Amino acid sequence: RPLVISDIRVDDESPGIKDYEASFLQLIDAISSGSSISINETGTKLRYRPGAIEGGLELQHECPLSRGIGYYLEPLILVAIFGKNPTEITFTGVTDCSKDICADTLRNATSRLLWHFGVEQKVIVKVFSRGIRPKGGGKVSVHIPIVKKLKPICLLDPGKVKRFRGVSYVCRCSPQFANRMVSSARGLLNRFIPDVYVHTDHCKGKAGGLSSGFGISLSAESINGITLAAQCIPTETTLPEDVGKKCAKLLIEQIAQGGCVDTDHQGMMLFLMALSPEDVSRLRIGKLSKQAIEILRLLQTFFGVTFMIKPDAKDKTIVLSCVGSGFQNFT
């Protein structure tokens, strides 16, 4: 059904939609047919009439440097899996920034979430070159499969962590920075289990984009198939050792919360639960993020799906359950 959003940032110094939001609308329009987008002169009112999701191959999208590629790819996955055809698209812009999920987290954690909902084909993320803010210059190719319908989930036991994996990367910097991040991260993670492997990626020349920088992405895999992730990309002058240690601490905190999904992916899991068949889905999480709370409200408004929130005082977690909307792909 048509969507109208009005009074967009009317009280801000720069009212209206931002450049990255307009870019996302162009991206959705590129994979759709019959859609209509109308924005007034001040950018404070948007009219959108959705069309059929077509997908497509060899698509290109240039992302503004104000946000990372993860800002566009995470919601694109939710839309494109219900397309008529698989989607294969190449993004250019910022691949790693502190605001959004980085390319390595998308590849090692985000793409695995769909497996819990019965999507057997993997979302394939390939990084050709990295792009750090402010100039970017990264290039990422993504292949998104299609699915007829999802399956309900019951993820209540995260299980014990069996291994840690990750990627430490540097762009136009000394390769020793990557090794220093790995050493500090391993110093914490090896206290728990010995199976820790963090790959180092030294990007130079065109592969390193147009700006210098470094960062690290870590993930924890459990015996029950749960993957939790954390990332750290410094925004100011910081020692590589501090970056590696901070990322390891963030990952340990996610594990300690006892949830089956990390904080950054709560919204995506809730969205997929709402699109599941008309059966009960259950998910255990640690702390409910502000973004997840807003998504719960939006899901109730647009899909009529209401979640039951039940705190578990025993392990200080929260169990979310809902009956899906029964959304199916009829294309």
mmCIF file of C-alpha atoms in Angstrom:
data_model
loop_
_atom_site.group_PDB
_atom_site.id
_atom_site.type_symbol
_atom_site.label_atom_id
_atom_site.label_comp_id
_atom_site.label_asym_id
_atom_site.label_seq_id
_atom_site.Cartn_x
_atom_site.Cartn_y
_atom_site.Cartn_z
ATOM 1 C CA ARG A 1 0.000 0.000 0.000
ATOM 2 C CA PRO A 2 1.163 3.595 -0.569
ATOM 3 C CA LEU A 3 3.225 5.220 2.145
ATOM 4 C CA VAL A 4 3.317 8.903 3.077
ATOM 5 C CA ILE A 5 5.888 10.272 5.517
ATOM 6 C CA SER A 6 5.554 13.950 6.414
ATOM 7 C CA ASP A 7 7.294 16.463 8.676
ATOM 8 C CA ILE A 8 10.705 14.869 8.136
ATOM 9 C CA ARG A 9 13.142 16.711 10.437
ATOM 10 C CA VAL A 10 11.130 19.937 10.127
ATOM 11 C CA ASP A 11 12.722 21.367 13.290
ATOM 12 C CA ASP A 12 16.329 20.605 12.315
ATOM 13 C CA GLU A 13 18.789 23.121 10.924
ATOM 14 C CA SER A 14 18.899 21.037 7.735
ATOM 15 C CA PRO A 15 15.318 19.742 7.321
ATOM 16 C CA GLY A 16 14.210 16.931 5.045
ATOM 17 C CA ILE A 17 15.648 13.566 4.134
ATOM 18 C CA LYS A 18 19.415 13.029 4.094
ATOM 19 C CA ASP A 19 21.489 12.075 1.082
ATOM 20 C CA TYR A 20 21.916 8.482 2.272
ATOM 21 C CA GLU A 21 18.149 8.085 2.741
ATOM 22 C CA ALA A 22 17.490 9.335 -0.791
ATOM 23 C CA SER A 23 20.164 6.929 -2.032
ATOM 24 C CA PHE A 24 18.436 4.021 -0.300
ATOM 25 C CA LEU A 25 15.138 4.925 -1.980
ATOM 26 C CA GLN A 26 16.926 4.888 -5.344
ATOM 27 C CA LEU A 27 18.320 1.450 -4.496
ATOM 28 C CA ILE A 28 14.877 0.026 -3.725
ATOM 29 C CA ASP A 29 13.516 1.605 -6.906
ATOM 30 C CA ALA A 30 16.325 -0.042 -8.911
ATOM 31 C CA ILE A 31 15.293 -3.567 -7.889
ATOM 32 C CA SER A 32 11.556 -2.859 -8.279
ATOM 33 C CA SER A 33 9.184 -2.320 -11.182
ATOM 34 C CA GLY A 34 6.147 -0.072 -11.024
ATOM 35 C CA SER A 35 7.249 1.801 -7.922
ATOM 36 C CA SER A 36 6.809 5.553 -7.553
ATOM 37 C CA ILE A 37 8.806 7.985 -5.370
ATOM 38 C CA SER A 38 7.828 11.625 -4.855
ATOM 39 C CA ILE A 39 9.631 14.090 -2.586
ATOM 40 C CA ASN A 40 8.622 17.738 -2.152
ATOM 41 C CA GLU A 41 11.036 20.621 -2.703
ATOM 42 C CA THR A 42 12.049 20.942 0.943
ATOM 43 C CA GLY A 43 12.476 17.171 1.347
ATOM 44 C CA THR A 44 10.148 17.085 4.356
ATOM 45 C CA LYS A 45 7.417 14.987 2.718
ATOM 46 C CA LEU A 46 7.819 11.650 0.976
ATOM 47 C CA ARG A 47 5.251 9.702 -1.028
ATOM 48 C CA TYR A 48 6.158 6.145 -1.955
ATOM 49 C CA ARG A 49 4.079 3.660 -3.898
ATOM 50 C CA PRO A 50 5.733 0.221 -3.829
ATOM 51 C CA GLY A 51 5.986 -1.959 -6.897
ATOM 52 C CA ALA A 52 6.893 -5.571 -7.626
ATOM 53 C CA ILE A 53 10.319 -6.681 -6.392
ATOM 54 C CA GLU A 54 12.143 -7.847 -9.508
ATOM 55 C CA GLY A 55 15.735 -8.260 -8.327
ATOM 56 C CA GLY A 56 18.295 -8.352 -11.113
ATOM 57 C CA LEU A 57 21.889 -9.096 -12.058
ATOM 58 C CA GLU A 58 24.913 -6.863 -12.625
ATOM 59 C CA LEU A 59 23.345 -3.931 -10.790
ATOM 60 C CA GLN A 60 25.488 -1.032 -9.618
ATOM 61 C CA HIS A 61 24.938 1.390 -6.741
ATOM 62 C CA GLU A 62 27.177 4.218 -5.592
ATOM 63 C CA CYS A 63 26.679 4.979 -1.899
ATOM 64 C CA PRO A 64 27.172 8.460 -0.405
ATOM 65 C CA LEU A 65 30.200 8.713 1.859
ATOM 66 C CA SER A 66 28.053 9.762 4.833
ATOM 67 C CA ARG A 67 27.093 6.132 5.609
ATOM 68 C CA GLY A 68 28.624 2.711 5.159
ATOM 69 C CA ILE A 69 27.531 0.020 2.731
ATOM 70 C CA GLY A 70 26.035 -1.938 5.631
ATOM 71 C CA TYR A 71 23.345 0.749 5.999
ATOM 72 C CA TYR A 72 21.999 -0.211 2.562
ATOM 73 C CA LEU A 73 22.722 -3.912 2.474
ATOM 74 C CA GLU A 74 21.018 -4.982 5.701
ATOM 75 C CA PRO A 75 17.500 -3.773 4.703
ATOM 76 C CA LEU A 76 18.138 -4.747 1.078
ATOM 77 C CA ILE A 77 18.525 -8.388 2.129
ATOM 78 C CA LEU A 78 15.128 -8.272 3.870
ATOM 79 C CA VAL A 79 13.477 -6.965 0.701
ATOM 80 C CA ALA A 80 15.402 -8.806 -2.019
ATOM 81 C CA ILE A 81 14.848 -12.331 -0.662
ATOM 82 C CA PHE A 82 11.175 -11.935 -1.638
ATOM 83 C CA GLY A 83 11.992 -10.836 -5.185
ATOM 84 C CA LYS A 84 11.078 -12.458 -8.491
ATOM 85 C CA ASN A 85 14.740 -13.097 -9.309
ATOM 86 C CA PRO A 86 17.961 -13.264 -7.294
ATOM 87 C CA THR A 87 19.727 -9.942 -6.790
ATOM 88 C CA GLU A 88 23.369 -9.404 -7.677
ATOM 89 C CA ILE A 89 24.614 -5.897 -7.003
ATOM 90 C CA THR A 90 27.940 -4.108 -6.614
ATOM 91 C CA PHE A 91 28.240 -1.296 -4.076
ATOM 92 C CA THR A 92 30.909 1.392 -4.104
ATOM 93 C CA GLY A 93 31.624 3.711 -1.203
ATOM 94 C CA VAL A 94 32.549 3.258 2.461
ATOM 95 C CA THR A 95 32.845 -0.416 3.417
ATOM 96 C CA ASP A 96 33.875 0.051 7.060
ATOM 97 C CA CYS A 97 32.633 2.753 9.426
ATOM 98 C CA SER A 98 31.630 2.915 13.078
ATOM 99 C CA LYS A 99 27.968 3.810 12.389
ATOM 100 C CA ASP A 100 27.042 0.782 10.307
ATOM 101 C CA ILE A 101 27.770 -2.929 10.050
ATOM 102 C CA CYS A 102 31.077 -3.426 8.237
ATOM 103 C CA ALA A 103 31.662 -5.688 5.234
ATOM 104 C CA ASP A 104 33.314 -8.486 7.260
ATOM 105 C CA THR A 105 30.468 -8.622 9.794
ATOM 106 C CA LEU A 106 27.979 -8.746 6.919
ATOM 107 C CA ARG A 107 29.843 -11.693 5.432
ATOM 108 C CA ASN A 108 30.549 -13.649 8.618
ATOM 109 C CA ALA A 109 27.458 -12.963 10.749
ATOM 110 C CA THR A 110 24.596 -11.149 8.977
ATOM 111 C CA SER A 111 24.469 -13.548 6.033
ATOM 112 C CA ARG A 112 24.108 -16.528 8.402
ATOM 113 C CA LEU A 113 20.935 -15.284 10.086
ATOM 114 C CA LEU A 114 18.750 -16.347 7.151
ATOM 115 C CA TRP A 115 19.803 -19.966 7.654
ATOM 116 C CA HIS A 116 17.739 -20.128 10.853
ATOM 117 C CA PHE A 117 14.635 -19.216 8.821
ATOM 118 C CA GLY A 118 15.076 -21.976 6.262
ATOM 119 C CA VAL A 119 16.932 -20.041 3.555
ATOM 120 C CA GLU A 120 19.354 -22.699 2.362
ATOM 121 C CA GLN A 121 21.262 -20.633 -0.219
ATOM 122 C CA LYS A 122 23.781 -18.248 1.278
ATOM 123 C CA VAL A 123 24.026 -14.510 0.878
ATOM 124 C CA ILE A 124 27.452 -14.133 -0.750
ATOM 125 C CA VAL A 125 29.442 -11.015 0.134
ATOM 126 C CA LYS A 126 32.715 -10.393 -1.717
ATOM 127 C CA VAL A 127 35.034 -7.517 -0.806
ATOM 128 C CA PHE A 128 37.118 -6.346 -3.784
ATOM 129 C CA SER A 129 38.498 -3.237 -2.116
ATOM 130 C CA ARG A 130 38.001 -1.549 1.227
ATOM 131 C CA GLY A 131 36.916 2.030 1.735
ATOM 132 C CA ILE A 132 37.455 3.947 4.961
ATOM 133 C CA ARG A 133 35.943 7.319 5.744
ATOM 134 C CA PRO A 134 36.223 10.108 4.787
ATOM 135 C CA LYS A 135 37.004 9.362 1.096
ATOM 136 C CA GLY A 136 35.793 5.762 0.810
ATOM 137 C CA GLY A 137 36.776 4.050 -2.422
ATOM 138 C CA GLY A 138 35.590 0.558 -1.429
ATOM 139 C CA LYS A 139 33.865 -1.996 -3.648
ATOM 140 C CA VAL A 140 31.666 -4.874 -2.452
ATOM 141 C CA SER A 141 29.674 -7.376 -4.509
ATOM 142 C CA VAL A 142 26.610 -9.100 -3.017
ATOM 143 C CA HIS A 143 24.487 -11.990 -4.249
ATOM 144 C CA ILE A 144 21.080 -12.371 -2.528
ATOM 145 C CA PRO A 145 18.988 -15.507 -3.205
ATOM 146 C CA ILE A 146 15.194 -15.647 -3.205
ATOM 147 C CA VAL A 147 12.850 -17.656 -1.007
ATOM 148 C CA LYS A 148 9.169 -18.585 -1.281
ATOM 149 C CA LYS A 149 8.500 -18.376 2.429
ATOM 150 C CA LEU A 150 10.387 -18.415 5.709
ATOM 151 C CA LYS A 151 10.225 -20.928 8.544
ATOM 152 C CA PRO A 152 9.367 -20.110 12.160
ATOM 153 C CA ILE A 153 12.273 -20.188 14.600
ATOM 154 C CA CYS A 154 12.779 -21.269 18.191
ATOM 155 C CA LEU A 155 16.146 -19.950 19.353
ATOM 156 C CA LEU A 156 16.186 -20.124 23.145
ATOM 157 C CA ASP A 157 19.553 -21.746 23.910
ATOM 158 C CA PRO A 158 22.645 -20.011 22.492
ATOM 159 C CA GLY A 159 24.903 -22.877 23.594
ATOM 160 C CA LYS A 160 28.556 -22.730 24.513
ATOM 161 C CA VAL A 161 31.009 -20.935 22.263
ATOM 162 C CA LYS A 162 33.212 -23.350 20.340
ATOM 163 C CA ARG A 163 35.409 -20.945 18.345
ATOM 164 C CA PHE A 164 36.275 -17.325 17.670
ATOM 165 C CA ARG A 165 36.908 -15.997 14.186
ATOM 166 C CA GLY A 166 37.618 -12.581 12.770
ATOM 167 C CA VAL A 167 39.347 -10.264 10.339
ATOM 168 C CA SER A 168 41.853 -7.555 11.202
ATOM 169 C CA TYR A 169 42.493 -5.142 8.343
ATOM 170 C CA VAL A 170 44.572 -2.091 7.527
ATOM 171 C CA CYS A 171 44.196 0.271 4.591
ATOM 172 C CA ARG A 172 47.205 2.296 3.474
ATOM 173 C CA CYS A 173 48.828 1.730 6.892
ATOM 174 C CA SER A 174 51.655 -0.331 8.285
ATOM 175 C CA PRO A 175 50.805 -4.071 8.140
ATOM 176 C CA GLN A 176 52.049 -4.339 11.738
ATOM 177 C CA PHE A 177 48.864 -2.551 12.843
ATOM 178 C CA ALA A 178 46.830 -5.634 11.888
ATOM 179 C CA ASN A 179 49.123 -7.967 13.843
ATOM 180 C CA ARG A 180 48.988 -5.703 16.897
ATOM 181 C CA MET A 181 45.171 -5.750 16.871
ATOM 182 C CA VAL A 182 45.160 -9.529 16.568
ATOM 183 C CA SER A 183 47.607 -9.992 19.470
ATOM 184 C CA SER A 184 45.600 -7.810 21.853
ATOM 185 C CA ALA A 185 42.299 -9.453 20.880
ATOM 186 C CA ARG A 186 43.730 -12.961 21.246
ATOM 187 C CA GLY A 187 45.110 -12.004 24.652
ATOM 188 C CA LEU A 188 41.524 -11.785 25.937
ATOM 189 C CA LEU A 189 39.782 -14.448 23.846
ATOM 190 C CA ASN A 190 42.381 -17.173 24.523
ATOM 191 C CA ARG A 191 41.510 -17.001 28.204
ATOM 192 C CA PHE A 192 38.220 -18.727 27.367
ATOM 193 C CA ILE A 193 38.949 -21.190 24.544
ATOM 194 C CA PRO A 194 42.051 -21.975 22.475
ATOM 195 C CA ASP A 195 40.281 -22.045 19.080
ATOM 196 C CA VAL A 196 40.870 -18.430 18.047
ATOM 197 C CA TYR A 197 41.806 -17.469 14.494
ATOM 198 C CA VAL A 198 41.822 -13.885 13.253
ATOM 199 C CA HIS A 199 42.802 -13.342 9.627
ATOM 200 C CA THR A 200 44.898 -10.292 8.744
ATOM 201 C CA ASP A 201 44.144 -8.311 5.590
ATOM 202 C CA HIS A 202 46.692 -5.741 4.463
ATOM 203 C CA CYS A 203 45.061 -3.644 1.753
ATOM 204 C CA LYS A 204 47.405 -1.536 -0.337
ATOM 205 C CA GLY A 205 47.044 0.377 -3.559
ATOM 206 C CA LYS A 206 43.558 0.322 -5.081
ATOM 207 C CA ALA A 207 42.499 -2.453 -2.680
ATOM 208 C CA GLY A 208 42.958 -0.045 0.224
ATOM 209 C CA GLY A 209 40.571 2.598 -1.069
ATOM 210 C CA LEU A 210 41.225 6.328 -0.912
ATOM 211 C CA SER A 211 41.733 6.843 2.839
ATOM 212 C CA SER A 212 44.000 5.303 5.445
ATOM 213 C CA GLY A 213 42.647 3.483 8.479
ATOM 214 C CA PHE A 214 42.262 0.164 10.248
ATOM 215 C CA GLY A 215 39.731 -1.917 12.141
ATOM 216 C CA ILE A 216 38.753 -5.373 13.316
ATOM 217 C CA SER A 217 35.650 -7.583 13.151
ATOM 218 C CA LEU A 218 35.213 -10.597 15.454
ATOM 219 C CA SER A 219 32.589 -13.337 15.683
ATOM 220 C CA ALA A 220 31.810 -16.162 18.110
ATOM 221 C CA GLU A 221 30.262 -19.418 16.902
ATOM 222 C CA SER A 222 28.423 -21.698 19.330
ATOM 223 C CA ILE A 223 27.729 -25.424 19.320
ATOM 224 C CA ASN A 224 24.066 -24.646 18.521
ATOM 225 C CA GLY A 225 24.839 -22.730 15.342
ATOM 226 C CA ILE A 226 24.505 -19.263 16.869
ATOM 227 C CA THR A 227 26.858 -16.544 15.610
ATOM 228 C CA LEU A 228 27.455 -13.354 17.590
ATOM 229 C CA ALA A 229 29.560 -10.514 16.214
ATOM 230 C CA ALA A 230 31.298 -7.316 17.258
ATOM 231 C CA GLN A 231 33.350 -4.766 15.368
ATOM 232 C CA CYS A 232 35.537 -1.785 16.141
ATOM 233 C CA ILE A 233 36.573 0.920 13.699
ATOM 234 C CA PRO A 234 38.311 3.867 15.411
ATOM 235 C CA THR A 235 37.038 7.369 14.650
ATOM 236 C CA GLU A 236 39.992 9.183 16.212
ATOM 237 C CA THR A 237 43.686 8.571 16.859
ATOM 238 C CA THR A 238 43.891 5.265 18.752
ATOM 239 C CA LEU A 239 46.503 2.574 19.289
ATOM 240 C CA PRO A 240 45.858 -0.692 17.391
ATOM 241 C CA GLU A 241 46.208 -2.616 20.679
ATOM 242 C CA ASP A 242 43.336 -0.643 22.185
ATOM 243 C CA VAL A 243 41.147 -1.284 19.142
ATOM 244 C CA GLY A 244 41.708 -5.054 19.280
ATOM 245 C CA LYS A 245 41.112 -5.212 23.018
ATOM 246 C CA LYS A 246 37.956 -3.085 22.781
ATOM 247 C CA CYS A 247 36.472 -5.305 20.058
ATOM 248 C CA ALA A 248 37.215 -8.462 22.077
ATOM 249 C CA LYS A 249 35.534 -6.918 25.125
ATOM 250 C CA LEU A 250 32.475 -5.976 23.078
ATOM 251 C CA LEU A 251 32.174 -9.554 21.813
ATOM 252 C CA ILE A 252 32.566 -10.990 25.316
ATOM 253 C CA GLU A 253 29.828 -8.642 26.551
ATOM 254 C CA GLN A 254 27.491 -9.893 23.814
ATOM 255 C CA ILE A 255 28.154 -13.490 24.871
ATOM 256 C CA ALA A 256 27.669 -12.643 28.558
ATOM 257 C CA GLN A 257 24.203 -11.231 27.826
ATOM 258 C CA GLY A 258 23.056 -14.782 27.013
ATOM 259 C CA GLY A 259 21.133 -13.965 23.851
ATOM 260 C CA CYS A 260 20.910 -15.842 20.548
ATOM 261 C CA VAL A 261 21.574 -12.704 18.527
ATOM 262 C CA ASP A 262 23.877 -9.752 19.095
ATOM 263 C CA THR A 263 22.642 -6.197 19.594
ATOM 264 C CA ASP A 264 23.362 -5.019 16.033
ATOM 265 C CA HIS A 265 21.218 -7.776 14.482
ATOM 266 C CA GLN A 266 18.203 -7.691 16.807
ATOM 267 C CA GLY A 267 16.145 -5.593 14.397
ATOM 268 C CA MET A 268 16.802 -7.867 11.439
ATOM 269 C CA MET A 269 15.800 -10.971 13.408
ATOM 270 C CA LEU A 270 12.577 -9.336 14.622
ATOM 271 C CA PHE A 271 11.712 -8.341 11.067
ATOM 272 C CA LEU A 272 12.244 -11.894 9.791
ATOM 273 C CA MET A 273 10.144 -13.290 12.656
ATOM 274 C CA ALA A 274 7.280 -10.985 11.670
ATOM 275 C CA LEU A 275 7.472 -12.222 8.055
ATOM 276 C CA SER A 276 7.441 -15.898 9.092
ATOM 277 C CA PRO A 277 4.419 -18.200 8.613
ATOM 278 C CA GLU A 278 1.419 -17.951 10.934
ATOM 279 C CA ASP A 279 3.103 -19.978 13.622
ATOM 280 C CA VAL A 280 4.843 -19.053 16.858
ATOM 281 C CA SER A 281 8.481 -17.936 16.665
ATOM 282 C CA ARG A 282 10.593 -17.479 19.783
ATOM 283 C CA LEU A 283 13.898 -15.710 20.282
ATOM 284 C CA ARG A 284 16.028 -15.135 23.369
ATOM 285 C CA ILE A 285 17.983 -11.882 23.480
ATOM 286 C CA GLY A 286 20.098 -10.094 26.064
ATOM 287 C CA LYS A 287 19.201 -6.417 26.339
ATOM 288 C CA LEU A 288 16.589 -4.920 24.034
ATOM 289 C CA SER A 289 18.188 -2.088 22.036
ATOM 290 C CA LYS A 290 16.487 1.233 21.249
ATOM 291 C CA GLN A 291 16.497 0.382 17.557
ATOM 292 C CA ALA A 292 14.764 -2.940 18.257
ATOM 293 C CA ILE A 293 12.069 -1.167 20.284
ATOM 294 C CA GLU A 294 11.331 1.175 17.364
ATOM 295 C CA ILE A 295 11.192 -1.786 14.967
ATOM 296 C CA LEU A 296 8.709 -3.570 17.241
ATOM 297 C CA ARG A 297 6.418 -0.542 16.947
ATOM 298 C CA LEU A 298 6.798 -0.385 13.170
ATOM 299 C CA LEU A 299 6.067 -4.094 12.782
ATOM 300 C CA GLN A 300 2.863 -3.677 14.740
ATOM 301 C CA THR A 301 1.842 -0.696 12.588
ATOM 302 C CA PHE A 302 2.594 -2.167 9.146
ATOM 303 C CA PHE A 303 2.154 -5.929 9.623
ATOM 304 C CA GLY A 304 -0.159 -6.095 12.640
ATOM 305 C CA VAL A 305 2.345 -8.367 14.407
ATOM 306 C CA THR A 306 2.506 -7.947 18.172
ATOM 307 C CA PHE A 307 5.411 -9.428 20.113
ATOM 308 C CA MET A 308 5.119 -10.872 23.578
ATOM 309 C CA ILE A 309 8.040 -9.744 25.745
ATOM 310 C CA LYS A 310 8.796 -12.019 28.687
ATOM 311 C CA PRO A 311 11.779 -11.253 30.951
ATOM 312 C CA ASP A 312 13.654 -14.269 32.294
ATOM 313 C CA ALA A 313 14.891 -13.361 35.767
ATOM 314 C CA LYS A 314 16.947 -16.546 36.035
ATOM 315 C CA ASP A 315 19.600 -15.518 33.479
ATOM 316 C CA LYS A 316 18.546 -11.859 33.009
ATOM 317 C CA THR A 317 17.511 -12.307 29.385
ATOM 318 C CA ILE A 318 14.344 -11.550 27.419
ATOM 319 C CA VAL A 319 12.261 -14.022 25.411
ATOM 320 C CA LEU A 320 10.417 -12.490 22.459
ATOM 321 C CA SER A 321 7.637 -14.448 20.785
ATOM 322 C CA CYS A 322 5.149 -13.664 18.034
ATOM 323 C CA VAL A 323 2.828 -15.219 15.476
ATOM 324 C CA GLY A 324 4.128 -14.387 12.013
ATOM 325 C CA SER A 325 2.164 -12.534 9.362
ATOM 326 C CA GLY A 326 2.413 -15.439 6.911
ATOM 327 C CA PHE A 327 4.150 -13.380 4.235
ATOM 328 C CA GLN A 328 4.927 -15.360 1.065
ATOM 329 C CA ASN A 329 6.685 -14.722 -2.228
ATOM 330 C CA PHE A 330 4.137 -15.326 -5.011
ATOM 331 C CA THR A 331 6.250 -13.964 -7.867
#
